[in-house]
Short mmCIF file of C-alpha atoms in Angstrom, two decimals:
data_model
loop_
_atom_site.label_atom_id
_atom_site.label_comp_id
_atom_site.label_asym_id
_atom_site.label_seq_id
_atom_site.Cartn_x
_atom_site.Cartn_y
_atom_site.Cartn_z
CA MET T 187 -48.34 -1.01 -19.87
CA ILE T 188 -45.44 1.49 -19.97
CA GLU T 189 -42.44 0.83 -17.75
CA LYS T 190 -39.97 3.66 -17.24
CA ARG T 191 -36.30 2.79 -16.89
CA SER T 192 -34.56 6.00 -15.92
CA PHE T 193 -31.00 6.66 -17.05
CA GLU T 194 -29.88 6.73 -13.40
CA SER T 195 -31.26 3.20 -12.83
CA LEU T 196 -29.32 1.60 -15.68
CA GLY T 197 -26.34 -0.65 -15.18
CA HIS T 198 -23.06 1.28 -15.33
CA ALA T 199 -19.47 0.39 -16.19
CA ASN T 200 -16.72 2.96 -16.66
CA HIS T 201 -13.54 1.52 -18.14
CA GLY T 202 -11.92 4.88 -18.80
CA TRP T 203 -11.92 4.59 -22.59
CA LEU T 204 -15.52 3.28 -22.44
CA ASN T 205 -18.30 4.71 -20.29
CA ALA T 206 -21.28 2.39 -20.72
CA ARG T 207 -24.84 2.24 -19.46
CA HIS T 208 -26.81 -1.00 -19.81
CA HIS T 209 -30.59 -1.01 -20.18
CA PHE T 210 -30.50 -4.81 -19.75
CA SER T 211 -28.19 -7.28 -18.01
CA PHE T 212 -24.81 -7.25 -19.73
CA ALA T 213 -21.25 -8.29 -18.80
CA ASN T 214 -20.81 -7.70 -15.05
CA TYR T 215 -24.22 -6.03 -14.67
CA HIS T 216 -26.93 -8.53 -13.79
CA ASP T 217 -30.55 -7.83 -12.89
CA SER T 218 -32.93 -10.79 -13.16
CA ALA T 219 -35.77 -8.35 -13.83
CA ARG T 220 -33.93 -6.85 -16.80
CA MET T 221 -32.78 -9.75 -18.95
CA GLY T 222 -34.29 -8.30 -22.12
CA TRP T 223 -37.61 -7.24 -23.58
CA GLY T 224 -39.05 -9.78 -25.97
CA ALA T 225 -36.39 -10.59 -28.56
CA LEU T 226 -34.47 -7.44 -27.60
CA ARG T 227 -31.56 -8.66 -25.51
CA VAL T 228 -29.10 -5.74 -25.22
CA TRP T 229 -29.36 -1.95 -25.40
CA ASN T 230 -26.10 -0.32 -24.39
CA ASP T 231 -25.55 3.44 -24.22
CA ASP T 232 -21.83 3.77 -24.96
CA GLU T 233 -19.40 6.69 -24.83
CA ILE T 234 -16.10 5.74 -26.50
CA ALA T 235 -13.06 7.94 -26.01
CA ALA T 236 -11.13 9.32 -28.99
CA ASN T 237 -8.74 6.85 -30.64
CA ASN T 238 -10.07 3.93 -28.59
CA GLY T 239 -12.49 1.10 -29.12
CA PHE T 240 -13.32 -2.58 -28.99
CA PRO T 241 -10.52 -4.87 -30.28
CA ALA T 242 -11.41 -7.90 -32.40
CA HIS T 243 -13.78 -10.28 -30.60
CA PRO T 244 -16.27 -12.99 -31.67
CA HIS T 245 -20.07 -13.11 -31.89
CA GLN T 246 -22.53 -15.80 -32.92
CA ASP T 247 -26.31 -16.00 -33.44
CA MET T 248 -27.13 -12.36 -32.75
CA GLU T 249 -28.35 -9.36 -34.76
CA ILE T 250 -26.23 -6.37 -33.70
CA ILE T 251 -27.36 -2.86 -34.62
CA THR T 252 -25.24 0.22 -33.96
CA TYR T 253 -26.92 3.64 -33.97
CA VAL T 254 -24.31 6.39 -33.87
CA ARG T 255 -25.44 9.47 -31.94
CA THR T 256 -22.32 11.67 -32.17
CA GLY T 257 -18.91 11.16 -33.73
CA ALA T 258 -18.29 8.02 -35.78
CA ILE T 259 -17.35 4.37 -35.43
CA THR T 260 -15.07 2.41 -37.76
CA HIS T 261 -15.87 -1.27 -38.26
CA GLN T 262 -13.61 -4.10 -39.44
CA ASP T 263 -14.43 -7.81 -39.46
CA SER T 264 -13.22 -11.28 -40.38
CA MET T 265 -15.35 -11.22 -43.56
CA GLY T 266 -13.13 -8.46 -44.95
CA ASN T 267 -15.61 -5.63 -44.41
CA LYS T 268 -14.46 -2.21 -43.30
CA GLY T 269 -16.51 0.98 -42.98
CA ARG T 270 -17.05 4.20 -41.07
CA THR T 271 -20.52 5.01 -39.72
CA GLY T 272 -21.19 8.61 -38.72
CA ALA T 273 -23.69 10.38 -36.47
CA GLY T 274 -27.33 9.56 -37.21
CA ASP T 275 -26.40 6.59 -39.38
CA VAL T 276 -26.74 2.88 -38.71
CA GLN T 277 -24.76 -0.32 -39.17
CA VAL T 278 -25.97 -3.88 -38.72
CA MET T 279 -24.12 -7.16 -38.34
CA SER T 280 -25.76 -10.57 -38.50
CA ALA T 281 -23.35 -12.78 -36.57
CA GLY T 282 -24.84 -16.04 -37.85
CA THR T 283 -22.54 -19.03 -37.51
CA GLY T 284 -19.77 -16.78 -36.19
CA VAL T 285 -17.77 -13.65 -36.97
CA ARG T 286 -15.00 -11.57 -35.40
CA HIS T 287 -15.14 -7.80 -35.52
CA ALA T 288 -13.50 -4.69 -34.09
CA GLU T 289 -15.16 -1.31 -33.53
CA TYR T 290 -12.93 1.74 -33.06
CA ASN T 291 -13.47 5.44 -32.59
CA LEU T 292 -10.75 6.86 -34.83
CA GLU T 293 -12.09 10.41 -34.43
CA PRO T 294 -10.48 13.20 -32.35
CA GLU T 295 -13.62 13.39 -30.18
CA THR T 296 -15.75 11.09 -28.05
CA THR T 297 -18.18 8.93 -30.01
CA THR T 298 -21.58 8.14 -28.48
CA LEU T 299 -23.81 5.36 -29.74
CA PHE T 300 -26.54 2.88 -28.95
CA GLN T 301 -25.54 -0.77 -29.36
CA ILE T 302 -28.62 -2.94 -29.77
CA TRP T 303 -28.70 -6.76 -29.86
CA ILE T 304 -31.76 -8.67 -31.07
CA LEU T 305 -32.17 -12.44 -31.01
CA PRO T 306 -32.46 -13.88 -34.54
CA ARG T 307 -35.52 -15.81 -35.62
CA GLU T 308 -33.30 -18.88 -36.12
CA ARG T 309 -29.73 -19.89 -35.39
CA GLY T 310 -26.94 -20.13 -37.95
CA GLY T 311 -26.66 -18.58 -41.38
CA GLN T 312 -23.87 -16.81 -43.22
CA PRO T 313 -22.58 -13.77 -41.30
CA SER T 314 -23.11 -10.38 -42.95
CA TRP T 315 -22.54 -6.67 -42.35
CA GLY T 316 -23.97 -3.46 -43.78
CA ALA T 317 -24.24 0.26 -43.09
CA LYS T 318 -26.38 3.08 -44.41
CA PRO T 319 -26.91 6.82 -43.88
CA PHE T 320 -30.32 7.92 -42.61
CA PRO T 321 -30.59 11.75 -42.88
CA LYS T 322 -32.37 13.14 -39.87
CA GLY T 323 -34.45 15.41 -42.07
CA ASP T 324 -36.08 12.36 -43.65
CA ARG T 325 -37.30 11.32 -40.19
CA SER T 326 -38.78 14.69 -39.27
CA GLY T 327 -42.14 14.25 -37.56
CA LYS T 328 -42.40 10.53 -38.30
CA PHE T 329 -40.85 7.14 -37.69
CA VAL T 330 -38.62 5.74 -40.43
CA THR T 331 -37.57 2.10 -40.47
CA LEU T 332 -33.79 1.85 -40.08
CA ALA T 333 -33.41 -1.93 -39.88
CA SER T 334 -35.97 -4.64 -40.45
CA GLY T 335 -36.50 -8.36 -40.76
CA PHE T 336 -39.75 -7.97 -42.70
CA GLU T 337 -40.44 -8.03 -46.42
CA GLY T 338 -41.43 -4.70 -47.90
CA ASP T 339 -39.05 -2.60 -45.81
CA ASP T 340 -36.79 -2.18 -48.82
CA ASP T 341 -35.14 1.06 -47.66
CA ALA T 342 -34.08 -0.43 -44.32
CA LEU T 343 -30.97 -2.41 -43.47
CA PRO T 344 -31.87 -6.13 -43.34
CA ILE T 345 -31.74 -8.13 -40.12
CA ARG T 346 -32.69 -11.76 -39.47
CA ALA T 347 -35.23 -11.16 -36.74
CA ASP T 348 -38.96 -10.50 -36.52
CA ALA T 349 -38.19 -6.94 -35.51
CA ARG T 350 -37.88 -3.38 -36.72
CA VAL T 351 -35.58 -0.60 -35.55
CA LEU T 352 -37.22 2.79 -36.07
CA GLY T 353 -36.00 6.37 -35.76
CA ALA T 354 -37.78 9.73 -35.59
CA THR T 355 -36.88 13.36 -35.00
CA LEU T 356 -39.52 15.61 -33.45
CA LYS T 357 -39.60 19.35 -32.93
CA ALA T 358 -40.82 20.52 -29.52
CA GLY T 359 -44.60 20.14 -29.45
CA GLU T 360 -44.75 17.57 -32.27
CA SER T 361 -46.07 14.08 -31.63
CA VAL T 362 -46.11 10.70 -33.30
CA GLU T 363 -48.05 7.50 -32.59
CA HIS T 364 -46.83 3.93 -32.47
CA THR T 365 -48.94 0.78 -32.22
CA VAL T 366 -47.46 -2.24 -30.48
CA GLY T 367 -49.19 -5.35 -31.83
CA ASP T 368 -50.62 -8.06 -29.62
CA GLY T 369 -47.87 -10.31 -28.29
CA ARG T 370 -45.12 -7.90 -29.34
CA HIS T 371 -42.74 -5.70 -27.37
CA ALA T 372 -41.46 -2.19 -28.03
CA TYR T 373 -38.61 -0.37 -26.33
CA LEU T 374 -37.70 3.23 -27.03
CA VAL T 375 -35.07 5.68 -25.91
CA PRO T 376 -34.87 9.40 -26.69
CA ALA T 377 -31.24 9.94 -27.72
CA VAL T 378 -31.78 13.67 -27.34
CA GLY T 379 -34.54 15.73 -25.71
CA ALA T 380 -37.32 15.10 -23.21
CA ILE T 381 -40.51 13.39 -24.39
CA GLU T 382 -43.90 12.42 -23.01
CA ILE T 383 -45.54 9.05 -23.64
CA ASP T 384 -49.25 9.11 -22.87
CA GLY T 385 -48.60 11.84 -20.31
CA GLN T 386 -45.55 10.23 -18.65
CA ARG T 387 -42.28 12.19 -18.92
CA PHE T 388 -39.03 10.62 -20.11
CA GLU T 389 -35.74 12.46 -20.15
CA ALA T 390 -33.02 11.97 -22.74
CA ARG T 391 -31.51 8.45 -22.51
CA ASP T 392 -34.30 7.09 -20.29
CA GLY T 393 -35.83 3.83 -21.54
CA ALA T 394 -39.51 3.03 -22.04
CA ALA T 395 -40.71 -0.59 -22.23
CA LEU T 396 -44.07 -0.83 -23.99
CA SER T 397 -46.29 -3.90 -23.79
CA GLY T 398 -48.21 -5.29 -26.75
CA GLY T 399 -51.79 -4.43 -27.63
CA GLN T 400 -51.59 -0.65 -27.24
CA THR T 401 -51.17 2.51 -29.26
CA VAL T 402 -49.12 5.23 -27.61
CA THR T 403 -48.69 8.91 -28.38
CA ILE T 404 -45.12 10.17 -28.11
CA LYS T 405 -44.87 13.95 -27.73
CA ALA T 406 -41.65 15.94 -27.81
CA LEU T 407 -41.35 18.35 -24.89
CA GLU T 408 -38.05 19.53 -26.42
CA ASP T 409 -36.52 18.90 -29.83
CA ALA T 410 -36.02 15.13 -29.67
CA GLU T 411 -34.38 12.25 -31.48
CA ILE T 412 -35.98 8.87 -30.77
CA VAL T 413 -34.90 5.28 -31.43
CA LEU T 414 -37.44 2.45 -31.05
CA VAL T 415 -37.22 -1.33 -31.37
CA ASP T 416 -40.42 -3.29 -32.05
CA SER T 417 -39.87 -7.04 -31.73
CA GLU T 418 -41.49 -10.35 -30.86
#
């Protein structure tokens, strides 16, 4: 019901300017048992060196969410969008029929982020991009929806998938519950701090794959910052 994917077990690629860990098969890392979790296809834990980044490259038919943990990332794309997303904030790009983008760390320090890819509910559509600040204080002791493909989540960034990306900050000793609906999948990673899920310990940057049809209690053993994807 809860599968632990320790940080040490993740795929690893160090390119010098980019030190990446892969929760699921990606690029040269392939594990047939880790091809995704429901509609969640990619969860990369990236460290990008100062004044480095990803040059312009194409994407199609994918919802790409970037959660910045420290530092900042500067985005530029073929639609004419450009923006800087700082620590704790989120950007989303719906690749749709096709888009080219570049992501650079223009800061004097290493930027760390989670790059999350979710399969869209249908192929095609006009590409789009957006970013938004999400103050950590607003997430204190509870989950807040950061990105969503559902009506009613008006404060979240829109994505074209039957999924939500949630974030929470917990003080040591605090807990929060999350219900995974029947037939759905949830995957969470503590960006900072150790947590316990129904009595099982997870260190910072470990992954937890949660099956549908259960309600879990997530307790912070240390001050923690948690990101969770709930998808088909």
